[in-house]
Short mmCIF file of C-alpha atoms in Angstrom, two decimals:
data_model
loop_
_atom_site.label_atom_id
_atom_site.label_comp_id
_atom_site.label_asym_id
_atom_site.label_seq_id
_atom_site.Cartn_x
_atom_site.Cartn_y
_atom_site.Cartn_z
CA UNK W 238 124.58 125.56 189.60
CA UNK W 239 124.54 128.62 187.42
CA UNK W 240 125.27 128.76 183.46
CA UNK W 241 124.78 132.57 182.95
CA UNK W 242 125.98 134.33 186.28
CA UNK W 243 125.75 137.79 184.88
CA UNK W 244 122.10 137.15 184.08
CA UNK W 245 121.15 135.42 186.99
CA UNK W 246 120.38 138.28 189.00
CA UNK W 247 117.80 139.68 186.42
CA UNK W 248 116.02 136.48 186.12
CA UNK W 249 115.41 135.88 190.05
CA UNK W 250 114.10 139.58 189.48
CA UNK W 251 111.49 139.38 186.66
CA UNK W 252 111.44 135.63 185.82
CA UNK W 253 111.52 134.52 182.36
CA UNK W 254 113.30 131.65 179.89
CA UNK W 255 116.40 130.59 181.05
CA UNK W 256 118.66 127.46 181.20
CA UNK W 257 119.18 128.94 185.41
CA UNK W 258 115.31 128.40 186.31
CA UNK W 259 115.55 125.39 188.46
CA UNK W 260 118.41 127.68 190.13
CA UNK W 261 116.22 130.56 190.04
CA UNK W 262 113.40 128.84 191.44
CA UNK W 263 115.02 126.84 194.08
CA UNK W 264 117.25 130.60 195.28
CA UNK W 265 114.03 132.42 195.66
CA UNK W 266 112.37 129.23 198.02
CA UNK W 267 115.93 129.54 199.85
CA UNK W 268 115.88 133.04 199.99
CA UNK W 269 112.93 133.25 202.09
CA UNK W 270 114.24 130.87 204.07
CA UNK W 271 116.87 132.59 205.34
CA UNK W 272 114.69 135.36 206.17
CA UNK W 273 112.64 133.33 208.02
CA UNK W 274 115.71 131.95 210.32
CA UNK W 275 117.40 135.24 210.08
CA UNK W 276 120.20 133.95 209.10
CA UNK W 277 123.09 135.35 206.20
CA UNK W 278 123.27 133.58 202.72
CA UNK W 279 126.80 133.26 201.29
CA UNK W 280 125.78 132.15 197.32
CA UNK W 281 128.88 130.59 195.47
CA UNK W 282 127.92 129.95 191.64
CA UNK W 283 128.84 126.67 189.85
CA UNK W 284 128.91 125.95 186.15
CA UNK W 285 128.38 122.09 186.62
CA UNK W 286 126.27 120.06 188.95
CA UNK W 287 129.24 117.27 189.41
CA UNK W 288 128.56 113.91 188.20
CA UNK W 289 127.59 110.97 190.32
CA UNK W 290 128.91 107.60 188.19
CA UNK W 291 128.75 104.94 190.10
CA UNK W 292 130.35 104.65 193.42
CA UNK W 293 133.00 107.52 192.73
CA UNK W 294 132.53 110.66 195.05
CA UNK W 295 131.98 113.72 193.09
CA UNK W 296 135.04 115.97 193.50
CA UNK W 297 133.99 118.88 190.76
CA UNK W 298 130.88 121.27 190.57
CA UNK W 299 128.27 121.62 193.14
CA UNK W 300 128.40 118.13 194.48
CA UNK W 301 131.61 117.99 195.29
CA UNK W 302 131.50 121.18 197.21
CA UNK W 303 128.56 119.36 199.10
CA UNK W 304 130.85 116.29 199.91
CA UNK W 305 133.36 118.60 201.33
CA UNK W 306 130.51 120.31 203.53
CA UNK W 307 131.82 123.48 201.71
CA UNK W 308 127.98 124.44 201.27
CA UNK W 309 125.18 123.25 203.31
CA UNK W 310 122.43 123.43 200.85
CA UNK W 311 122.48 122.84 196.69
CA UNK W 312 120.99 126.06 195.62
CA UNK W 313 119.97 123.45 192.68
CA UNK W 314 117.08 120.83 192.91
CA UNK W 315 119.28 117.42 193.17
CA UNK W 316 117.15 114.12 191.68
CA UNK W 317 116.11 111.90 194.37
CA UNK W 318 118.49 108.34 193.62
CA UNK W 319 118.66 105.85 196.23
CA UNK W 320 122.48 105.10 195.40
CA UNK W 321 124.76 104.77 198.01
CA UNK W 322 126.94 108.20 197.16
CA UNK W 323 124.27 110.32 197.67
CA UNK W 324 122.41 108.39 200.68
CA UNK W 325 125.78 109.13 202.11
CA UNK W 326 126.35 112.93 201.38
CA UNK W 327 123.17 114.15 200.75
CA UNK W 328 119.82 114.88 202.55
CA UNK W 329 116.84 115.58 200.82
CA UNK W 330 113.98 117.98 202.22
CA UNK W 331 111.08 116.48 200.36
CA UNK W 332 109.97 120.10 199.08
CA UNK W 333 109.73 119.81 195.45
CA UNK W 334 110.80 122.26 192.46
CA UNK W 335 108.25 121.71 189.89
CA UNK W 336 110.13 120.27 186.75
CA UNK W 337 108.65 118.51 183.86
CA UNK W 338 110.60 117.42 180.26
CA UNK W 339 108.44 117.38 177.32
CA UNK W 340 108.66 116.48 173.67
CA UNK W 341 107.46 119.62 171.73
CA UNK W 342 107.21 119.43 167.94
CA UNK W 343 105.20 121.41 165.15
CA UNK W 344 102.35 118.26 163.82
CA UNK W 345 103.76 118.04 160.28
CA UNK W 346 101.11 117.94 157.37
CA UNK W 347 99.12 115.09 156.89
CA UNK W 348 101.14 114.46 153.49
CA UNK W 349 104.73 114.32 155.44
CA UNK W 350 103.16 110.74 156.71
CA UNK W 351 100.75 109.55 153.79
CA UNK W 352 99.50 109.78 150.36
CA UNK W 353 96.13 112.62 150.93
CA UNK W 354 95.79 111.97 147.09
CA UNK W 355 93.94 108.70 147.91
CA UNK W 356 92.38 109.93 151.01
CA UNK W 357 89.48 111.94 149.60
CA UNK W 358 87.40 108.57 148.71
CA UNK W 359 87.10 105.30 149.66
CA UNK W 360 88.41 102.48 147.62
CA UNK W 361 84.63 101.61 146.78
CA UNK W 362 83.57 104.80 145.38
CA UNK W 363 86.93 104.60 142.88
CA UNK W 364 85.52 101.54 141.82
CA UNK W 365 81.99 102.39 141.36
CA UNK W 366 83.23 105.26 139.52
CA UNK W 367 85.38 103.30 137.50
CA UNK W 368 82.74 100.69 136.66
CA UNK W 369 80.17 103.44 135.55
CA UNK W 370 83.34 104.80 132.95
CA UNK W 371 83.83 101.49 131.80
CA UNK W 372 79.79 101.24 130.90
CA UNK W 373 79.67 104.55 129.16
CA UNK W 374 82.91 103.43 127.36
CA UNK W 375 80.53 100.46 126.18
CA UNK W 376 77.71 102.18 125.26
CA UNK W 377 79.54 104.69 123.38
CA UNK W 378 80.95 101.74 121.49
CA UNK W 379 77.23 100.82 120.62
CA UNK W 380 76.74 103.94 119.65
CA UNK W 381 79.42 104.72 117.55
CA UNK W 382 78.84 101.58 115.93
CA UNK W 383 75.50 102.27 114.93
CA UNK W 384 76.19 105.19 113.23
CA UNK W 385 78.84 104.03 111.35
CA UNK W 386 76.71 101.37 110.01
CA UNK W 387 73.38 104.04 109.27
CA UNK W 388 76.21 106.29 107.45
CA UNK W 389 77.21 103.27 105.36
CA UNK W 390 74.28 102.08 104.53
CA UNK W 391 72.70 105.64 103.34
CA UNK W 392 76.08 105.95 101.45
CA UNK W 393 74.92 102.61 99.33
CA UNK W 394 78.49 100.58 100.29
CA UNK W 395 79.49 98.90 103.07
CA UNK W 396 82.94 99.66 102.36
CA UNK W 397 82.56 102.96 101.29
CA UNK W 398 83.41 105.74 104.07
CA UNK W 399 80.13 107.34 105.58
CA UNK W 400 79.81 111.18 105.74
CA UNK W 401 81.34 111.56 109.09
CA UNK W 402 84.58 111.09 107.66
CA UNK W 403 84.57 113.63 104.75
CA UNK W 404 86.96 112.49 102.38
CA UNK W 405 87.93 108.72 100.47
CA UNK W 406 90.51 108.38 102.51
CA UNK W 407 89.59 108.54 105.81
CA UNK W 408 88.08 105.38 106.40
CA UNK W 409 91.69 104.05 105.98
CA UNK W 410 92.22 106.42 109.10
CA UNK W 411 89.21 106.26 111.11
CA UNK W 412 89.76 104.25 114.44
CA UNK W 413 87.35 101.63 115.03
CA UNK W 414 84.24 102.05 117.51
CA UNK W 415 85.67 100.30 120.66
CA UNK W 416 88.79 102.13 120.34
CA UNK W 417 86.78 105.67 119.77
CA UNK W 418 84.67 105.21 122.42
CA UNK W 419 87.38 104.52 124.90
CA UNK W 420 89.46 107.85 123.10
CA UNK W 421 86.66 109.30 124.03
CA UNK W 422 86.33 108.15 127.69
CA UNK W 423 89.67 108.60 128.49
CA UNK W 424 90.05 111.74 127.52
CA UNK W 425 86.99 113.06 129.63
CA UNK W 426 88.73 111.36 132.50
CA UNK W 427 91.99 113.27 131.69
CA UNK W 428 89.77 116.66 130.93
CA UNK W 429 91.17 116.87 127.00
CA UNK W 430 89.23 117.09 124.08
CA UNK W 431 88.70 114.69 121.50
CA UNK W 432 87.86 114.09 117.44
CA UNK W 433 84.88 111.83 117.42
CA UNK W 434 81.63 113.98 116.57
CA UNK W 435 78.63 111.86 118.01
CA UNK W 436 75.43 113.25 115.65
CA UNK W 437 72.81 110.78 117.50
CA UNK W 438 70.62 112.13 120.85
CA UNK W 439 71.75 108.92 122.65
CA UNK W 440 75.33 109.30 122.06
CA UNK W 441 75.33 112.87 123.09
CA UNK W 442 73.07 112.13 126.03
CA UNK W 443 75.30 109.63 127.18
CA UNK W 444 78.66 112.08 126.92
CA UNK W 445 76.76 114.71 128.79
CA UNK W 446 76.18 112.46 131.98
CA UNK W 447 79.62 110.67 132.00
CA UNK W 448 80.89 114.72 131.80
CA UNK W 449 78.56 115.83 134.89
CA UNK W 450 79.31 112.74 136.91
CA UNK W 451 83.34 113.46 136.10
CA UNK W 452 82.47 117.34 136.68
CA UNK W 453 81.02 116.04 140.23
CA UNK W 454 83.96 114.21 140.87
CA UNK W 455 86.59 116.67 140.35
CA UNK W 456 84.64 119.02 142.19
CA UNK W 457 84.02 117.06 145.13
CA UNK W 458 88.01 115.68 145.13
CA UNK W 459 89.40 118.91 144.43
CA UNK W 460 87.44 120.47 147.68
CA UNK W 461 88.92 117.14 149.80
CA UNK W 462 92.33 117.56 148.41
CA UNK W 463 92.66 121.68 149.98
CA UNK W 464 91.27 120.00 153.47
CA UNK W 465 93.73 117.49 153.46
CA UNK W 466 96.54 119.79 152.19
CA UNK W 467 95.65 122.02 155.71
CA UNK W 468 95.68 118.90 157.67
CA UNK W 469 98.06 117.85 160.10
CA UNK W 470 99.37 114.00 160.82
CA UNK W 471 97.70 112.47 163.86
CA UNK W 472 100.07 109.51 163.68
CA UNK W 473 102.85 110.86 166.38
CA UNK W 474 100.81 110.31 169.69
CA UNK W 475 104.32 108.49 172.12
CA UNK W 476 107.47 109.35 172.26
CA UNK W 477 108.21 105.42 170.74
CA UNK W 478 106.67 106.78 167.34
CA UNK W 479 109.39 109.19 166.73
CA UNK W 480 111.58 106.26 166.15
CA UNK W 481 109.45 105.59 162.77
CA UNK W 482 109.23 108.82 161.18
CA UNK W 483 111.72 111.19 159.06
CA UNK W 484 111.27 113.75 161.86
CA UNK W 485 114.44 114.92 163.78
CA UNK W 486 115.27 114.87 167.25
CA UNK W 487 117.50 117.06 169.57
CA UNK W 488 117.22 118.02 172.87
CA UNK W 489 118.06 121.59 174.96
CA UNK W 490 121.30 121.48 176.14
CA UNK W 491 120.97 121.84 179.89
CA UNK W 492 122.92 119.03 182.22
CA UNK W 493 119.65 117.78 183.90
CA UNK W 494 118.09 116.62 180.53
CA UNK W 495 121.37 115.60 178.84
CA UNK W 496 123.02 113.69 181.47
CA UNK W 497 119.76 111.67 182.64
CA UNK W 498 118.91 111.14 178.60
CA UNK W 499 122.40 109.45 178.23
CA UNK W 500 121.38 107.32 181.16
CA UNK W 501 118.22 105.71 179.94
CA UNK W 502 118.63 102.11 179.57
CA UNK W 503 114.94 101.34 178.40
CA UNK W 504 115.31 100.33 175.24
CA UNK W 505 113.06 102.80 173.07
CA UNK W 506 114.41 105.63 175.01
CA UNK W 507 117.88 104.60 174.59
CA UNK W 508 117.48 103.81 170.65
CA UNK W 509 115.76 107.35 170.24
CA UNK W 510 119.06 109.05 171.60
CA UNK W 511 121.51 107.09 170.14
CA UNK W 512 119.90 106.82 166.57
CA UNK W 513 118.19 110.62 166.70
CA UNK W 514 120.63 112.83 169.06
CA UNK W 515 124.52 110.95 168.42
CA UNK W 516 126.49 111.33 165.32
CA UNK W 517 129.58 108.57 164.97
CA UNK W 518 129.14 107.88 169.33
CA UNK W 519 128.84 112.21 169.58
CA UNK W 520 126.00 114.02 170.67
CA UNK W 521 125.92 116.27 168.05
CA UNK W 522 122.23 117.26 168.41
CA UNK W 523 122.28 119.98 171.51
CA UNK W 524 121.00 123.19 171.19
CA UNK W 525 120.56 126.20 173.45
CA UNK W 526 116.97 126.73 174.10
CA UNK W 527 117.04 129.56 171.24
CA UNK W 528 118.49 127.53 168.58
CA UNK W 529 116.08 124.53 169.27
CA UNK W 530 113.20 126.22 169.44
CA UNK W 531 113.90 128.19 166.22
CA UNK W 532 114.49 124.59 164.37
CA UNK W 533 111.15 123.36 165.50
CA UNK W 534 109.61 126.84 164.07
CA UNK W 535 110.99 125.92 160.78
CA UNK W 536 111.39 122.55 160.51
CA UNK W 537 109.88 119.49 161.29
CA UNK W 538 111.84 118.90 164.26
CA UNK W 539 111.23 117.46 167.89
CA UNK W 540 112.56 118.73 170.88
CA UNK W 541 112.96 117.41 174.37
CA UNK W 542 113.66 119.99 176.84
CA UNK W 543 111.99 121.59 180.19
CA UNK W 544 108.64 122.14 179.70
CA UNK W 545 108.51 125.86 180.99
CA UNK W 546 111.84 127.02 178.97
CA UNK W 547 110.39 125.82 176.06
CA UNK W 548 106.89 127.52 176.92
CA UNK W 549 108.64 130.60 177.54
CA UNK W 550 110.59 130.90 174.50
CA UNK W 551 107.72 129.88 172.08
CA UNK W 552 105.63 132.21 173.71
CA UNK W 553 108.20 135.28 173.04
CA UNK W 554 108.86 134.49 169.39
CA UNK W 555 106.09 132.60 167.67
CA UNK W 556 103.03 134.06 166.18
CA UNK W 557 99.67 133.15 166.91
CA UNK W 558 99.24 131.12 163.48
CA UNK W 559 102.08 129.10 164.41
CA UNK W 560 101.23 128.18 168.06
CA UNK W 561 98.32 126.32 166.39
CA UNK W 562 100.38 123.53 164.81
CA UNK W 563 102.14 122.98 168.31
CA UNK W 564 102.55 119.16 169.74
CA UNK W 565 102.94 118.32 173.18
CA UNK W 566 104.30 114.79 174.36
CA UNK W 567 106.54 112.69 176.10
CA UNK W 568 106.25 114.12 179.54
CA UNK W 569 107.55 110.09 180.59
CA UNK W 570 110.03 110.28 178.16
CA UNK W 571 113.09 111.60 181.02
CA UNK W 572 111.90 109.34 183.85
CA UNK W 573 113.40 111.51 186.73
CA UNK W 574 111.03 114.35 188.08
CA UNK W 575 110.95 117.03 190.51
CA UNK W 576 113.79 117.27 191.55
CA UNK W 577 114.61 118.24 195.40
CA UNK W 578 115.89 120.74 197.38
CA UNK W 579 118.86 119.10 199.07
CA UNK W 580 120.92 119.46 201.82
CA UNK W 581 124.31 118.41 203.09
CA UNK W 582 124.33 115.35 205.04
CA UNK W 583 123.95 115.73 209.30
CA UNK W 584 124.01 120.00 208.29
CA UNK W 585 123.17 121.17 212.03
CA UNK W 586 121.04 123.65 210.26
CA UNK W 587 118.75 120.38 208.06
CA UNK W 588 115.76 120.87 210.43
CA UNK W 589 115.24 124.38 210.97
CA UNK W 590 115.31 124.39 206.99
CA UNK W 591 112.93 121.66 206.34
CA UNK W 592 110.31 123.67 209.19
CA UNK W 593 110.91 126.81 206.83
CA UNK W 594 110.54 125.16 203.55
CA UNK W 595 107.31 123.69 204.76
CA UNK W 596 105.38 126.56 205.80
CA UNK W 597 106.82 128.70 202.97
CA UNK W 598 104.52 125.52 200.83
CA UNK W 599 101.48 125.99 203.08
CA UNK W 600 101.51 129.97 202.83
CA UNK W 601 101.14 129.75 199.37
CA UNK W 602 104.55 131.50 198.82
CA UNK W 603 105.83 128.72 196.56
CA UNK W 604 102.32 129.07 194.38
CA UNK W 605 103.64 132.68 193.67
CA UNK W 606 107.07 131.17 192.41
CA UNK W 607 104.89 129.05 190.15
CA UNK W 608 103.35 131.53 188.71
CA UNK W 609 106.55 133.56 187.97
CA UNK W 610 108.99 131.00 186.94
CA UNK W 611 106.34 128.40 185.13
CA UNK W 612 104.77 129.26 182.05
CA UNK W 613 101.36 127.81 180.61
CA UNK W 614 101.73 125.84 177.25
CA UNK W 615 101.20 128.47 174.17
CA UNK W 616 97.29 128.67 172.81
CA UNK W 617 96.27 128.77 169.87
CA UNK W 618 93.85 131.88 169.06
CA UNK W 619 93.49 132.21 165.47
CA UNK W 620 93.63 128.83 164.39
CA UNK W 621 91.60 130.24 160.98
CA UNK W 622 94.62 131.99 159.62
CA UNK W 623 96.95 129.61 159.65
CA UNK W 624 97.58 128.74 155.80
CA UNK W 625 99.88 125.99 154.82
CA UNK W 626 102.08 126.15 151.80
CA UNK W 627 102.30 123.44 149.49
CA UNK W 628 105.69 121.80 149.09
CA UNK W 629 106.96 119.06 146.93
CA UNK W 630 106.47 116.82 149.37
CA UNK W 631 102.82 117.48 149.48
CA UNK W 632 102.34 116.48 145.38
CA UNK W 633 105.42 113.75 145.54
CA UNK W 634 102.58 111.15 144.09
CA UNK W 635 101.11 112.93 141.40
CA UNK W 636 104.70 113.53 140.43
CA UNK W 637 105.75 109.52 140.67
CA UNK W 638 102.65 108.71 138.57
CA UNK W 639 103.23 111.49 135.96
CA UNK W 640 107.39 110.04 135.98
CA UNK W 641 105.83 106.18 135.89
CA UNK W 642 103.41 107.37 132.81
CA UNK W 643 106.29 108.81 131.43
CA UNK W 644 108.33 106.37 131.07
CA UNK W 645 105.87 103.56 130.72
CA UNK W 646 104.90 105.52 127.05
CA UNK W 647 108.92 105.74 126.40
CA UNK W 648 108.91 101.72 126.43
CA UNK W 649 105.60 101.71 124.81
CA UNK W 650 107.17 103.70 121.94
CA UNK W 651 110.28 101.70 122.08
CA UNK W 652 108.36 98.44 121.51
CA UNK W 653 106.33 100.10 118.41
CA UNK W 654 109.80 100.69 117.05
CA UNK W 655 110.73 97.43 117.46
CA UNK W 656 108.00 95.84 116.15
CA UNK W 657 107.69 98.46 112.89
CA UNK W 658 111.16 97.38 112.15
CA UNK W 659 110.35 93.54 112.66
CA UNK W 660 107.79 93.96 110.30
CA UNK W 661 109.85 95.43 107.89
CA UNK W 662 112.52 93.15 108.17
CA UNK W 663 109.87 90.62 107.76
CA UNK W 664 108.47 92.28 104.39
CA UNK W 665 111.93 92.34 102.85
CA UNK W 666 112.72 89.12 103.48
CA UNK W 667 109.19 87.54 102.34
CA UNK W 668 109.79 89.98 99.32
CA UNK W 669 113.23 88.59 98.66
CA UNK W 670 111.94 84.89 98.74
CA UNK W 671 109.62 85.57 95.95
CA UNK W 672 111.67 87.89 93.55
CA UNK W 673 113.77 84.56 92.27
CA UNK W 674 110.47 82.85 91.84
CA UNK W 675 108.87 85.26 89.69
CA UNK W 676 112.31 86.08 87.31
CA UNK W 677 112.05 82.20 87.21
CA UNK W 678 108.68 82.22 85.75
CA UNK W 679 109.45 85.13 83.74
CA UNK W 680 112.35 83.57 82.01
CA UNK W 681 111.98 82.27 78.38
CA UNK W 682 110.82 78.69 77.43
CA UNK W 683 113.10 77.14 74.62
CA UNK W 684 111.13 76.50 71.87
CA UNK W 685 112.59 73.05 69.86
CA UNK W 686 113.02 73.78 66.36
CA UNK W 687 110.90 72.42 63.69
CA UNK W 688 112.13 69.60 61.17
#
């Protein structure tokens, strides 16, 4: 069964990536076969292996040539099913083609599965570090307090503003201690700047620790955060996790991995194709091998294909930097493997072939097609320049928090609103309630005239 006739002939030659390999591999076993029995090969091509579905006898495509004895051996590898059509037409020679489906996906970033913004410490170092805020908030309070009470009393009046404030006025402006002092924390948290001018040692000494323990902080997150950014997601380890991502799936469009795919009754396997790979009861997700393995260079896609047309193509058109990323898994995911080379049923010629096949195995000839047809999984060589770019996935949190602060200080000024004009509507009315009252007492007394 041959896709690409024209190109067949150059990929028996020099080997390579091709949808044909199984064909290519199994024609150059058979090839020496011949030899060996000196015999002529007659090669008729097929576009379709013929499907088997239940107890109907395949009448199209390479099978049904077989069932007609047209042929006497599938130039294909055949899957070994104890069903009763091919127990009936076909033999099988127990000499394997080496065949292995894989799921192959880039390892997306560690932020495509969680939130690396709370990753750099553990929940009890945010608290200690809040706690310690919270006591330089208080102290700071203390502090401020004091020196509002020292610049009263040198200025003679309690009431009376101190010189921090400069002017008459201000003490109708000046904030009190508590809420300074947490001004003040706040904004060293947020890295802003703010109005309060501590003048005592102890106040100063305590802003210059809470602003080298923050300094520490950001230092130490900041250096995290760029780690985690260049980290990849660990999470995808089966097949059955694919099911719980946002990744996509597809798989190569070659009839060994499609049709048995479509046949998988387990139930992960079978919800992974029909809720990945159909579209309204289509399969809409099949790609040549080109196609697929382009989307899995550039997108967070998986693929389930042959392992070694895969290999091959990644191998021709990825760079180094990206064959570091690659994921390899699933190799139970298509439960039929190796294939056989098979033979039509009571063929006079079944045992000389099966004597052939075998000693072509034990002379090591079939290790040479292994090396020509197979290719080793891509390695990674220069895993230190592969770079990342940051996406807007990546800083999706610090984006919901700066939306969620937005809006939380749109209803906060909403409510002041409210309650300045409630307390204006509450001054006019309390103002309205006394005005007849004091015209009342305002108004003239009669005076009774005198006799």
């Amino acid at each position: 069964m041959v896709e690409f006739p024209e190109k067949f002939k150059d990929l028996v030659a020099h080997g390579g990536a091709s949808p044909d390999l199984l064909a290519a591999f199994s024609f150059e076993m058979i090839h020496y076969v011949t030899e060996m029995m000196n015999a002529r090969i007659n090669i008729t091509y097929q576009s379709s292996y013929g499907q088997v579905s239940g107890k109907t006898v395949p009448t199209q495509g390479l099978f049904g040539m077989t069932v007609r004895k047209e042929v006497e051996i599938c130039g294909s590898p055949v899957a070994m099913f104890l069903d009763p059509v091919r127990l009936k037409y076909f033999e099988y020679t127990n000499v394997f083609v080496p065949v292995e489906g894989v799921i192959v996906f880039r390892a997306p970033p560690l932020s495509y599965e969680t939130n690396v913004f709370s990753l750099p410490f553990p929940v009890t170092l945010w608290a200690a570090a809040a706690a310690v805020m919270l006591l330089c908030a208080g102290l700071l309070t203390l502090v401020t307090h004091s020196e509002r009470s020292l610049a009263a009393a040198k200025a003679g009046t309690a009431g009376k503003a101190g010189p921090d404030f400069g002017d008459d006025h201000a003490e109708d402006h000046a904030l009190h201690s508590g809420a300074d002092a947490l001004l003040m924390t706040v904004a060293a948290v947020c890295q802003q700047g703010y109005s309060t001018d501590l003048r005592s040692v102890p106040g100063r000494i305590i802003v210059l620790m809470m602003l080298m323990l923050l300094l520490l902080l950001y230092t130490c997150y900041s250096a995290s955060i760029v780690v985690l950014m260049q980290s990849t997601s660990t999470k995808i380890t089966h097949y059955k996790d694919l099911l719980d991502t946002q990744m996509k799936f597809g798989l190569v469009n070659t009839p060994y991995i499609v049709f048995y795919v479509s046949k998988e009754t387990e139930p992960v396997r079978r919800k992974l194709y029909t809720d990945k790979v159909l579209e309204n009861g289509r399969a809409k997700h099949l790609y040549n091998v080109t196609e697929a393995v382009r989307k899995v260079q550039h997108e967070y896609f998986a693929l389930n294909g042959f392992k070694n047309l895969i290999y091959g193509a990644i191998s021709r058109t990825w760079t180094e930097d990206e064959k570091c990323g690659l994921v390899t898994l699933g190799r139970d995911f298509v439960s039929v493997k190796d294939p056989q080379i098979a033979l039509a049923k009571h063929t006079h010629n079944a045992e000389a072939i099966r004597i052939m096949l075998r000693r072509i195995v034990e002379r090591g000839i079939r290790n040479r097609f292994d090396r020509k047809f197979t290719h080793a999984r891509p390695t990674c060589s220069n895993n230190a320049a592969r770079f990342n770019s940051v996406s807007l996935t990546d800083v999706r949190a610090p984006f919901q928090i700066l939306l969620s602060l937005m809006a939380a200080s749109v209803a906060v000024l909403l409510a002041e609103l409210a309650w300045h004009r409630r307390q204006d509507a509450v001054r006019q009315r309390r103002a309205g309630e006394r005005r007849p009252a004091f015209v009342e007492a305002m108004a003239p007394v009669a005076v009774p005239a005198r006799d």
